[in-house]
mmCIF file of N, CA and C in Angstrom:
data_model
loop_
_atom_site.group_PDB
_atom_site.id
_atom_site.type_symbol
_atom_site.label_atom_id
_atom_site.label_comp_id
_atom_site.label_asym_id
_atom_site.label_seq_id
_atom_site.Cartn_x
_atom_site.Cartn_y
_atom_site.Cartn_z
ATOM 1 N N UNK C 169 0.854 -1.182 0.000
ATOM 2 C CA UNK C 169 0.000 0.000 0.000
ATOM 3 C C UNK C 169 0.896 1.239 0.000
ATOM 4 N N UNK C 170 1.230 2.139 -1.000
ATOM 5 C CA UNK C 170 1.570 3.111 -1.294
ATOM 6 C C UNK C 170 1.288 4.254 -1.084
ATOM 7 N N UNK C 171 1.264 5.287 -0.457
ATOM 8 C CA UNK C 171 0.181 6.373 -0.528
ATOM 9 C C UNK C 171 1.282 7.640 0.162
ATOM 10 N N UNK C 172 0.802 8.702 -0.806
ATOM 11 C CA UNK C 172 1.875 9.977 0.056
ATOM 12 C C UNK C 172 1.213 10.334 1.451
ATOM 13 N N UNK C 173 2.396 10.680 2.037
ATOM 14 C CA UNK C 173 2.453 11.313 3.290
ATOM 15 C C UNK C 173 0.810 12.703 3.751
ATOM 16 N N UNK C 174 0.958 13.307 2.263
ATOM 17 C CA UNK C 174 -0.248 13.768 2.781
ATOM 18 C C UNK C 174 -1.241 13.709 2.595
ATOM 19 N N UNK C 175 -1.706 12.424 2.032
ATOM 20 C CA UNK C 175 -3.052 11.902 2.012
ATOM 21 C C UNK C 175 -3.152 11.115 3.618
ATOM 22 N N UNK C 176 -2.211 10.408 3.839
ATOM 23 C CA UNK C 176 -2.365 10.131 5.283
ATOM 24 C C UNK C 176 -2.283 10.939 6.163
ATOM 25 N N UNK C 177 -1.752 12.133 6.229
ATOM 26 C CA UNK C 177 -2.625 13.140 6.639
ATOM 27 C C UNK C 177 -3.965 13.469 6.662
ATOM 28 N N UNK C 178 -4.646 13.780 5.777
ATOM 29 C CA UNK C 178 -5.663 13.858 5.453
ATOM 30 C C UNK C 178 -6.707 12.561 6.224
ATOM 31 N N UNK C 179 -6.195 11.751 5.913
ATOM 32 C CA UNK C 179 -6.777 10.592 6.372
ATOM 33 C C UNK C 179 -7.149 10.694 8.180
ATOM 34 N N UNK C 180 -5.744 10.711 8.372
ATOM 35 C CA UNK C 180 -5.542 10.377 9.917
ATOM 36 C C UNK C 180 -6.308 12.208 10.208
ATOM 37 N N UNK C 181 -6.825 13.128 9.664
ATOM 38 C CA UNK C 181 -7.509 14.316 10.497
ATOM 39 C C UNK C 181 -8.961 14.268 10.003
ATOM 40 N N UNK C 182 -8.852 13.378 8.950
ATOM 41 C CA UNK C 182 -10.875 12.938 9.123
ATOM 42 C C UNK C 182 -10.898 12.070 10.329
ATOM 43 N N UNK C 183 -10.507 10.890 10.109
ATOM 44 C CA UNK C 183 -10.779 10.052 11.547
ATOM 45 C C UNK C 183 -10.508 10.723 12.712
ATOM 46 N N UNK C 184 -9.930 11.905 13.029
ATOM 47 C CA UNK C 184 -9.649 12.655 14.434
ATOM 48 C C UNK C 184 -11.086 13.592 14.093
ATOM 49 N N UNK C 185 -11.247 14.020 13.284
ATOM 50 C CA UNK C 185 -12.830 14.597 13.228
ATOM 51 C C UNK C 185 -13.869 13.940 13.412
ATOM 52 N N UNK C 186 -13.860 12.612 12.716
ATOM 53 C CA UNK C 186 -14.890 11.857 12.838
ATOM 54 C C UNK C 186 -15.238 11.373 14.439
ATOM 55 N N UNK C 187 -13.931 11.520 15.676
ATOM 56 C CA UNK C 187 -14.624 11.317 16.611
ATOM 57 C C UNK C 187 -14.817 12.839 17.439
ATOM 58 N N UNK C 188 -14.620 13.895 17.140
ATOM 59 C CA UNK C 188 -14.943 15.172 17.638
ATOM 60 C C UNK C 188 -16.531 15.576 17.422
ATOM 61 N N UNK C 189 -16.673 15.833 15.703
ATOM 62 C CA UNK C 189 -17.776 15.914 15.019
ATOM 63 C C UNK C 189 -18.807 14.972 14.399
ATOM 64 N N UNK C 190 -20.064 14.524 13.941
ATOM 65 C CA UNK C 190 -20.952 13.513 13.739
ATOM 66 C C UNK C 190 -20.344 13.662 12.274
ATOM 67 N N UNK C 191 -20.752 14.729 11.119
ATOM 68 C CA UNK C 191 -20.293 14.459 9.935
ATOM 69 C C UNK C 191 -19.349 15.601 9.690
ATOM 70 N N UNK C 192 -18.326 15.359 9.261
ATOM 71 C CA UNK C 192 -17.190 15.874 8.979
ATOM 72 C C UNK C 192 -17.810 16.190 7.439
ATOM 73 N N UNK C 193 -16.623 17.101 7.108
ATOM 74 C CA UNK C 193 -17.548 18.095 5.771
ATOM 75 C C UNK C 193 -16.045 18.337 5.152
ATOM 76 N N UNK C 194 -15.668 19.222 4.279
ATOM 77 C CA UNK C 194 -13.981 19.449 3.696
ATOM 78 C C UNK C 194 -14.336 20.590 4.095
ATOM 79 N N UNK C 195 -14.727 21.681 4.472
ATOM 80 C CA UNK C 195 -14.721 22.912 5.311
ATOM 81 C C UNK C 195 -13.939 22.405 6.849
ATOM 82 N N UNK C 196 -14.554 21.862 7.253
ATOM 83 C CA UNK C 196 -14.309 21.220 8.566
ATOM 84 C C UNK C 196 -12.679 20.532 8.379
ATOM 85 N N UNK C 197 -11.992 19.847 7.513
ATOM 86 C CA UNK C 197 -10.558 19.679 7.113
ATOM 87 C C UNK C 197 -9.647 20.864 6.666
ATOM 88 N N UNK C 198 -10.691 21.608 6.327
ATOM 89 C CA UNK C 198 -9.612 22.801 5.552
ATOM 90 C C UNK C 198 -9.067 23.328 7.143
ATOM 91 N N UNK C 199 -9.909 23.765 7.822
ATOM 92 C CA UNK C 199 -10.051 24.512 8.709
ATOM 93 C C UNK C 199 -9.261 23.904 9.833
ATOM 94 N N UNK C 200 -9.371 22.790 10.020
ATOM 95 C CA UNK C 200 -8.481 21.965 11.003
ATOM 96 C C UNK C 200 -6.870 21.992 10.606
ATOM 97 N N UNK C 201 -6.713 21.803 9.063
ATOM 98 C CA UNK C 201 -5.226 21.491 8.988
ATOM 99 C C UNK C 201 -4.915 23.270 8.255
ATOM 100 N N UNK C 202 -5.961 24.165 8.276
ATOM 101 C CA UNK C 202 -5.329 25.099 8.023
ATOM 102 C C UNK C 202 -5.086 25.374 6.272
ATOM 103 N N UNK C 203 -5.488 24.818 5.895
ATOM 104 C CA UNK C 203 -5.392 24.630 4.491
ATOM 105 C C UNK C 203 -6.567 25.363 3.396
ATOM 106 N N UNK C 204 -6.084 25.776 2.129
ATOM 107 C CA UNK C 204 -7.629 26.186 1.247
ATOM 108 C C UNK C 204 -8.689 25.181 1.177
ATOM 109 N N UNK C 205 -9.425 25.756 0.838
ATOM 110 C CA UNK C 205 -11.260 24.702 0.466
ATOM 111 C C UNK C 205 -11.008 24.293 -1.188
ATOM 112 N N UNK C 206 -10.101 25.003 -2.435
ATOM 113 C CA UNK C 206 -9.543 24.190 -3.459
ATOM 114 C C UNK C 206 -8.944 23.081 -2.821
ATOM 115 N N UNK C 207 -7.719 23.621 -2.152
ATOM 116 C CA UNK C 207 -6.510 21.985 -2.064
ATOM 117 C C UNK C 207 -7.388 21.103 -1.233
ATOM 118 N N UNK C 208 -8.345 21.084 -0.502
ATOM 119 C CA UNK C 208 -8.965 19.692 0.305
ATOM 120 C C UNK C 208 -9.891 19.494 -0.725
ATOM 121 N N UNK C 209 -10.654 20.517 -1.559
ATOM 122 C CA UNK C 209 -11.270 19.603 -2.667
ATOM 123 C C UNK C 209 -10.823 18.494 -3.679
ATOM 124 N N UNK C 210 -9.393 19.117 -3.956
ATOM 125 C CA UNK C 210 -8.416 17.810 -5.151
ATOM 126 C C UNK C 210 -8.142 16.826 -4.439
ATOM 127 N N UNK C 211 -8.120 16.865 -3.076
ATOM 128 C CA UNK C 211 -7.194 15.845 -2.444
ATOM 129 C C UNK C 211 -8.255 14.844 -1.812
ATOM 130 N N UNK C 212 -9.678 15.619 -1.759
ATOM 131 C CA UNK C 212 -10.870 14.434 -1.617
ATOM 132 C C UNK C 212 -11.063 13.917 -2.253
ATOM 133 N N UNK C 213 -11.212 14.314 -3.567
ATOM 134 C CA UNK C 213 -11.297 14.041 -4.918
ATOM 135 C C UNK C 213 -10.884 13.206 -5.270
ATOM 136 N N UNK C 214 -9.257 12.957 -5.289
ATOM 137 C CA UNK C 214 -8.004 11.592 -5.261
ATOM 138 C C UNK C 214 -8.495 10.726 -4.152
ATOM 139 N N UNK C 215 -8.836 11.190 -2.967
ATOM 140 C CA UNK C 215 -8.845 10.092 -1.921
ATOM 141 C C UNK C 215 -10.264 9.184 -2.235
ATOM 142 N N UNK C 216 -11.147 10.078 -2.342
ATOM 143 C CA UNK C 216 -12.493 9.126 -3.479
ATOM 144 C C UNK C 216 -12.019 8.276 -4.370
ATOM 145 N N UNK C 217 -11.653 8.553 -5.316
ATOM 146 C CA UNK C 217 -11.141 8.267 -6.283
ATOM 147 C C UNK C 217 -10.306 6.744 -5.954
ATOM 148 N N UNK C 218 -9.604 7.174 -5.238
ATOM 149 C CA UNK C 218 -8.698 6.160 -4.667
ATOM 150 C C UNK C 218 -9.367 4.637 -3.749
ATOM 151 N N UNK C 219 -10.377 4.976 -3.881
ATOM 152 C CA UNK C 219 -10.950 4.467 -2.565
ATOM 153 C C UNK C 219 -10.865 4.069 -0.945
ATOM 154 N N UNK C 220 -10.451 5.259 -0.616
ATOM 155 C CA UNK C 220 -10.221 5.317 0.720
ATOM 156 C C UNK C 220 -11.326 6.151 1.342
ATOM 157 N N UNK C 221 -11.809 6.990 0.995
ATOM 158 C CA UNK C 221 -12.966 7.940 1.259
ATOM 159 C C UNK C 221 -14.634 7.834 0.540
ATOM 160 N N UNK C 222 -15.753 7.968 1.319
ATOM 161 C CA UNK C 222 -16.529 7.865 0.725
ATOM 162 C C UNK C 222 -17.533 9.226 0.736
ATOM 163 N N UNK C 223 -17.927 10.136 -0.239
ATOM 164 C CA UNK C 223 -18.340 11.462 0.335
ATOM 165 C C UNK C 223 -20.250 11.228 -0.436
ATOM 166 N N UNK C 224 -21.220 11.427 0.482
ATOM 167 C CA UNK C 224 -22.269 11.335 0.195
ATOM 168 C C UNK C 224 -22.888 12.605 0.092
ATOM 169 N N UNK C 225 -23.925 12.719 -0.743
ATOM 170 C CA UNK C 225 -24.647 13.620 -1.676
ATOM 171 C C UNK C 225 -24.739 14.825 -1.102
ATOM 172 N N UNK C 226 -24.600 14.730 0.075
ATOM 173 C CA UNK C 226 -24.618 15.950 1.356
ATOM 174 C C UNK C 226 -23.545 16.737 1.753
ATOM 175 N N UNK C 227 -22.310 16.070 1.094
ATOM 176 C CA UNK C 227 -21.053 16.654 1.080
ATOM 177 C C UNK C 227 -20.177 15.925 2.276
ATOM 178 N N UNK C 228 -20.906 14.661 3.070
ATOM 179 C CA UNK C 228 -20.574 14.288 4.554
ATOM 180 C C UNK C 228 -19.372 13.114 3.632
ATOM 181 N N UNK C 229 -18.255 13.533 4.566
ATOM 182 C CA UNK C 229 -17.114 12.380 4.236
ATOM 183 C C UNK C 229 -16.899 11.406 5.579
ATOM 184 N N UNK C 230 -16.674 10.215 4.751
ATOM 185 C CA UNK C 230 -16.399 9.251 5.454
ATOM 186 C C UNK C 230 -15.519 8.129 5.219
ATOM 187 N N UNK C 231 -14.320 7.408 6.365
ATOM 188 C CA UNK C 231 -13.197 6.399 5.729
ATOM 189 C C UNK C 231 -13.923 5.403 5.418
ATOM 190 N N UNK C 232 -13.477 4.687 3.967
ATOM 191 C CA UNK C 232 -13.999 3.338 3.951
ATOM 192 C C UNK C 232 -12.773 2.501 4.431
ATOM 193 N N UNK C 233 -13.114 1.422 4.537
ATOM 194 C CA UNK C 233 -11.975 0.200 5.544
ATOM 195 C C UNK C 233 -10.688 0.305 5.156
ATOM 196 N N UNK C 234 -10.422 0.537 3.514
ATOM 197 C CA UNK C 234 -9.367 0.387 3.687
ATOM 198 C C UNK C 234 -8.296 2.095 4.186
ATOM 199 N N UNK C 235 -9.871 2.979 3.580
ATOM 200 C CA UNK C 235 -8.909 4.616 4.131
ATOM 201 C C UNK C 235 -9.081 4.375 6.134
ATOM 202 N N UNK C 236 -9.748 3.646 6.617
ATOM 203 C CA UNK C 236 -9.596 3.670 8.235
ATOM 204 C C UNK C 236 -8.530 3.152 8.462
ATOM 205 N N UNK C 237 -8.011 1.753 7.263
ATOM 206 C CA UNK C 237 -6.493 1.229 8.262
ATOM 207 C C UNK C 237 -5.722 2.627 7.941
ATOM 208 N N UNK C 238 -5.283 3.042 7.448
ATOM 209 C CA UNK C 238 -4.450 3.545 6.942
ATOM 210 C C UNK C 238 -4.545 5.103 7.956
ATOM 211 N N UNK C 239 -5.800 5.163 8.309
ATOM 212 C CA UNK C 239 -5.604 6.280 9.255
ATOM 213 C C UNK C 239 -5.356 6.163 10.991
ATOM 214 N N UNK C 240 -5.896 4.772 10.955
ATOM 215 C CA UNK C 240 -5.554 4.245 12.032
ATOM 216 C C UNK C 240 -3.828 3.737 12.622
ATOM 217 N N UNK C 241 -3.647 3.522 11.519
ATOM 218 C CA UNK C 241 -1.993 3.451 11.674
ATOM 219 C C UNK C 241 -0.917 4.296 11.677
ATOM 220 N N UNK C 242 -1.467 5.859 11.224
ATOM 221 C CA UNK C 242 -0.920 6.393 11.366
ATOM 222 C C UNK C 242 -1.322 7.593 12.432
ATOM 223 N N UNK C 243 -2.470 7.594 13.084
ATOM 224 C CA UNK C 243 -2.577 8.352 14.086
ATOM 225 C C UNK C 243 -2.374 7.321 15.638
ATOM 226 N N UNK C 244 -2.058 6.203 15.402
ATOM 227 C CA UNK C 244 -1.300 5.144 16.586
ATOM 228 C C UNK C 244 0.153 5.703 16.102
ATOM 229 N N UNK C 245 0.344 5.915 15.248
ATOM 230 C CA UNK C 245 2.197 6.496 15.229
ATOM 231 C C UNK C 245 2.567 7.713 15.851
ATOM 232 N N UNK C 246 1.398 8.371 15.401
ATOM 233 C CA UNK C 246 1.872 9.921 15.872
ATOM 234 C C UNK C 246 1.462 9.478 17.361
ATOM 235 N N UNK C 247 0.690 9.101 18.149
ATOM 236 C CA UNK C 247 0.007 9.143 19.361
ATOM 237 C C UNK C 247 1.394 8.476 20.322
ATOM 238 N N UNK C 248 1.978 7.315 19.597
ATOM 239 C CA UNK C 248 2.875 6.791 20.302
ATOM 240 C C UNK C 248 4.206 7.118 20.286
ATOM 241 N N UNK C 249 4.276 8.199 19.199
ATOM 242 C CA UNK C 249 5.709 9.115 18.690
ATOM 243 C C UNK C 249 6.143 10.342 19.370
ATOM 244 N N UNK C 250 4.606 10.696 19.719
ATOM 245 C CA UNK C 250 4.428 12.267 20.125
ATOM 246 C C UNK C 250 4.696 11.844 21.655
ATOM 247 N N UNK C 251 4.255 10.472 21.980
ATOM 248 C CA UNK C 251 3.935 10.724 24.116
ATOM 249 C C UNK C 251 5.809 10.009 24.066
ATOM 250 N N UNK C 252 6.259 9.325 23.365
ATOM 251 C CA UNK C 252 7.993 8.925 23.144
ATOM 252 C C UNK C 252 8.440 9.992 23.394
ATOM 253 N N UNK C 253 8.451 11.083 21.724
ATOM 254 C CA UNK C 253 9.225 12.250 22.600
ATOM 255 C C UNK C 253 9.178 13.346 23.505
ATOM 256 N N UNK C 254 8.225 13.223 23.900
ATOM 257 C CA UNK C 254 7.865 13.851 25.102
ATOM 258 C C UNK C 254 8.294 13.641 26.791
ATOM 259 N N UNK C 255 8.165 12.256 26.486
ATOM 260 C CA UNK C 255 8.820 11.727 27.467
ATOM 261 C C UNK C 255 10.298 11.661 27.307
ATOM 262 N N UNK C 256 11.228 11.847 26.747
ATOM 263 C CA UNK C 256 12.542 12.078 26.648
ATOM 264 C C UNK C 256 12.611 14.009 27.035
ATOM 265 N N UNK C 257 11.748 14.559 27.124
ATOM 266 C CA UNK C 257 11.764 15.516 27.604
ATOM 267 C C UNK C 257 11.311 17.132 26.341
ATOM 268 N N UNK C 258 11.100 16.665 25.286
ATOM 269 C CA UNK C 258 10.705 17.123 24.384
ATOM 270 C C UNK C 258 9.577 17.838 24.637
ATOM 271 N N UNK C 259 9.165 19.550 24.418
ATOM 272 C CA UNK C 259 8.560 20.255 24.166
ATOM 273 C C UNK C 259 7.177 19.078 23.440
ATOM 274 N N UNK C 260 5.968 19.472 24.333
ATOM 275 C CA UNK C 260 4.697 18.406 23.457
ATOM 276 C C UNK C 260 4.550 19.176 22.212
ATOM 277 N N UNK C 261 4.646 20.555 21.795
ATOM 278 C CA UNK C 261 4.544 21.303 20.456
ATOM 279 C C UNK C 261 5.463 20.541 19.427
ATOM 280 N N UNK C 262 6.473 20.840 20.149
ATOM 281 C CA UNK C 262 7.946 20.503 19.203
ATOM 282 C C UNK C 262 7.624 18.820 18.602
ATOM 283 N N UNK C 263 7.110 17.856 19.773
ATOM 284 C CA UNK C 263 7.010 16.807 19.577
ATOM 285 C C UNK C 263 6.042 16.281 19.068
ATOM 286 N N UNK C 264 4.740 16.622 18.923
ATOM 287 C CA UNK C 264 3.845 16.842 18.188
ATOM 288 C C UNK C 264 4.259 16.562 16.548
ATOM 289 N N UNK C 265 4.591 17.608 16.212
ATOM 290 C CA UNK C 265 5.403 18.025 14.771
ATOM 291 C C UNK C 265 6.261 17.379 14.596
ATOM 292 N N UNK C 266 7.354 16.739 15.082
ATOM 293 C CA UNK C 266 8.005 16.046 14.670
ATOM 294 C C UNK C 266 7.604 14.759 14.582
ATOM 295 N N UNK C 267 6.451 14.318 15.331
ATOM 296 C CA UNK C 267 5.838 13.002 15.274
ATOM 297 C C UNK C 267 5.253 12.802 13.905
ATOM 298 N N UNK C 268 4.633 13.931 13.242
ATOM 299 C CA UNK C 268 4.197 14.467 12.410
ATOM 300 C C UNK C 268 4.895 13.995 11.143
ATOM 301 N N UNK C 269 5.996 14.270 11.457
ATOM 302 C CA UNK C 269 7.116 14.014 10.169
ATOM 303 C C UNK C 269 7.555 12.767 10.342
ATOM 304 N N UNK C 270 8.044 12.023 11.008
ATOM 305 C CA UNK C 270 8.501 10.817 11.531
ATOM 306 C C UNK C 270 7.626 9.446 11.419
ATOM 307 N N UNK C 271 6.353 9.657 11.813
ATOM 308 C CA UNK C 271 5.075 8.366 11.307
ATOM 309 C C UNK C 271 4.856 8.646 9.847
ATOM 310 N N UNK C 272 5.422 9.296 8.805
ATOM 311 C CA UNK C 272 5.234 8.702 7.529
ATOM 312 C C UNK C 272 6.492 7.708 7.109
ATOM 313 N N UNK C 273 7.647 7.887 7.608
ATOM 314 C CA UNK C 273 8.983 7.633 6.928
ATOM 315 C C UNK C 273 9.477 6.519 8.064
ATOM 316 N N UNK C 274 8.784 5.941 8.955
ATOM 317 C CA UNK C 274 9.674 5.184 10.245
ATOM 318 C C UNK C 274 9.195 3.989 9.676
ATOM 319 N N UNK C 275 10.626 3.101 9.564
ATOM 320 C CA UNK C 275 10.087 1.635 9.174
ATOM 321 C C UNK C 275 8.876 0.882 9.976
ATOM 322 N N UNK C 276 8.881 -0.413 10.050
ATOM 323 C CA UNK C 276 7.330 -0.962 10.988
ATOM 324 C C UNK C 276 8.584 -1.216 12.079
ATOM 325 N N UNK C 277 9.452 -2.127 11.467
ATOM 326 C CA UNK C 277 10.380 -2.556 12.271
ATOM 327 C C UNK C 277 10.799 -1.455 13.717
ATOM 328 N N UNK C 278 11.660 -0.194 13.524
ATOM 329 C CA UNK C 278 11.594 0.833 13.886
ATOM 330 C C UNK C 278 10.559 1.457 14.769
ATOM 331 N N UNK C 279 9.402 1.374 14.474
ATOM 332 C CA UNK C 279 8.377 1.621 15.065
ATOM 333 C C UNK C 279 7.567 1.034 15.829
ATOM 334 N N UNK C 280 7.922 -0.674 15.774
ATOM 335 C CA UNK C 280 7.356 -1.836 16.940
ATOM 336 C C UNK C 280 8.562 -1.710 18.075
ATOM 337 N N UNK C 281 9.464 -1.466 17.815
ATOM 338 C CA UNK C 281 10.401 -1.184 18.697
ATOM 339 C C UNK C 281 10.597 0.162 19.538
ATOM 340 N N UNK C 282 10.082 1.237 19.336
ATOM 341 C CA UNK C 282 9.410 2.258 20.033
ATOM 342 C C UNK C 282 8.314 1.864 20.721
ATOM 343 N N UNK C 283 7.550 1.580 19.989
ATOM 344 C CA UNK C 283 5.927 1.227 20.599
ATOM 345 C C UNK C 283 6.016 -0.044 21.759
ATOM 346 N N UNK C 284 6.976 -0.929 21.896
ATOM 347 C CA UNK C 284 7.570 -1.685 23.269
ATOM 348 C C UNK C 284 7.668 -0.941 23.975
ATOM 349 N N UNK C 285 8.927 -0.272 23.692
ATOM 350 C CA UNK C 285 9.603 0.569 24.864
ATOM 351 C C UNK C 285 8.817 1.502 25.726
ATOM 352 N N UNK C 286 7.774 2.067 24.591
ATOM 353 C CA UNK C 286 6.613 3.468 25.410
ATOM 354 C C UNK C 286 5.856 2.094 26.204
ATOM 355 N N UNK C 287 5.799 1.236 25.571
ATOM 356 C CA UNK C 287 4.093 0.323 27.110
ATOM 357 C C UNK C 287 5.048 -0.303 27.696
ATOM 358 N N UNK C 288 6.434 -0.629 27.743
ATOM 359 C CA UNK C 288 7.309 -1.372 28.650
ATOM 360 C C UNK C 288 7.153 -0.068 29.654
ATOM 361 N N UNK C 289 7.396 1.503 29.317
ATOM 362 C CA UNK C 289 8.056 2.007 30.657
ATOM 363 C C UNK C 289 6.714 2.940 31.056
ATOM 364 N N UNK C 290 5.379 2.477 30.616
ATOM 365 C CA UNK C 290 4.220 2.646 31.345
ATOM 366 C C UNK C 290 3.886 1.779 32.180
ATOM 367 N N UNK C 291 4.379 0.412 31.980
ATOM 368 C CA UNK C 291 3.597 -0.735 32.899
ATOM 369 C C UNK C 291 5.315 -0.166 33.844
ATOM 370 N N UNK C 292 6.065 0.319 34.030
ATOM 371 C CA UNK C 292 7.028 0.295 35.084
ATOM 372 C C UNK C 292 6.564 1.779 35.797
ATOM 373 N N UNK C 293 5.916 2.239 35.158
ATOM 374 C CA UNK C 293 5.421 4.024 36.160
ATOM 375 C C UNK C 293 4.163 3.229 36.659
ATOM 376 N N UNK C 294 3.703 2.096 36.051
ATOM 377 C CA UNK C 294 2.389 1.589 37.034
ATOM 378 C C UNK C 294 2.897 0.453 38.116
#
């Protein structure tokens, strides 16, 4: 599964909408990632297209299974990237953003091996 970095973006800030808001809209994405109401239109457009997104007559978007893995895996990266460097003492802004950049490009390998270490040294603070 192939897909640029900022469609999984995209991805992973519908599913963070989808549990804030009931129907998420591309106003509601523009506005979250800060972006124009053109560029989230092309990029729904592709993600339709693509079949990862499904947008009904009402304008309401929604992941289909295979756009949920794909957002699901990458907002478990950032979630477990962002509380990593944070806990090394990292600014949560700074770390945030760099989690940001880091869950598109971190091998699995790389990244099961973080994701130990963060629930190894939670079950030791419990």
């Amino acid at each position: 599964m192939n897909i640029h970095a900022s469609a999984e973006d995209y991805l992973e800030t519908i599913l963070i909408l989808c549990h804030r808001i009931v129907n998420v809209r591309s106003v509601d994405i523009a506005n979250e990632l800060n972006y124009t109401k053109p560029s989230v239109s092309i990029a729904m457009k592709n993600l339709r297209e693509n079949g990862y997104i499904l947008v009904s007559s009402e304008g309401f978007i929604t992941l289909t299974k295979k756009g949920k893995q794909i957002a699901d895996k990458i907002y478990e990266r950032h979630t477990i990237l962002s509380a990593w460097l944070t806990s090394l003492g990292v600014d949560p802004k700074i770390a945030a953003n760099d989690a940001c950049k880091i869950e598109h490009v971190i091998s699995p390998e790389s990244f099961a091996a973080i994701k130990k270490l963060v629930a190894s040294d939670k079950t030791e603070i419990n």
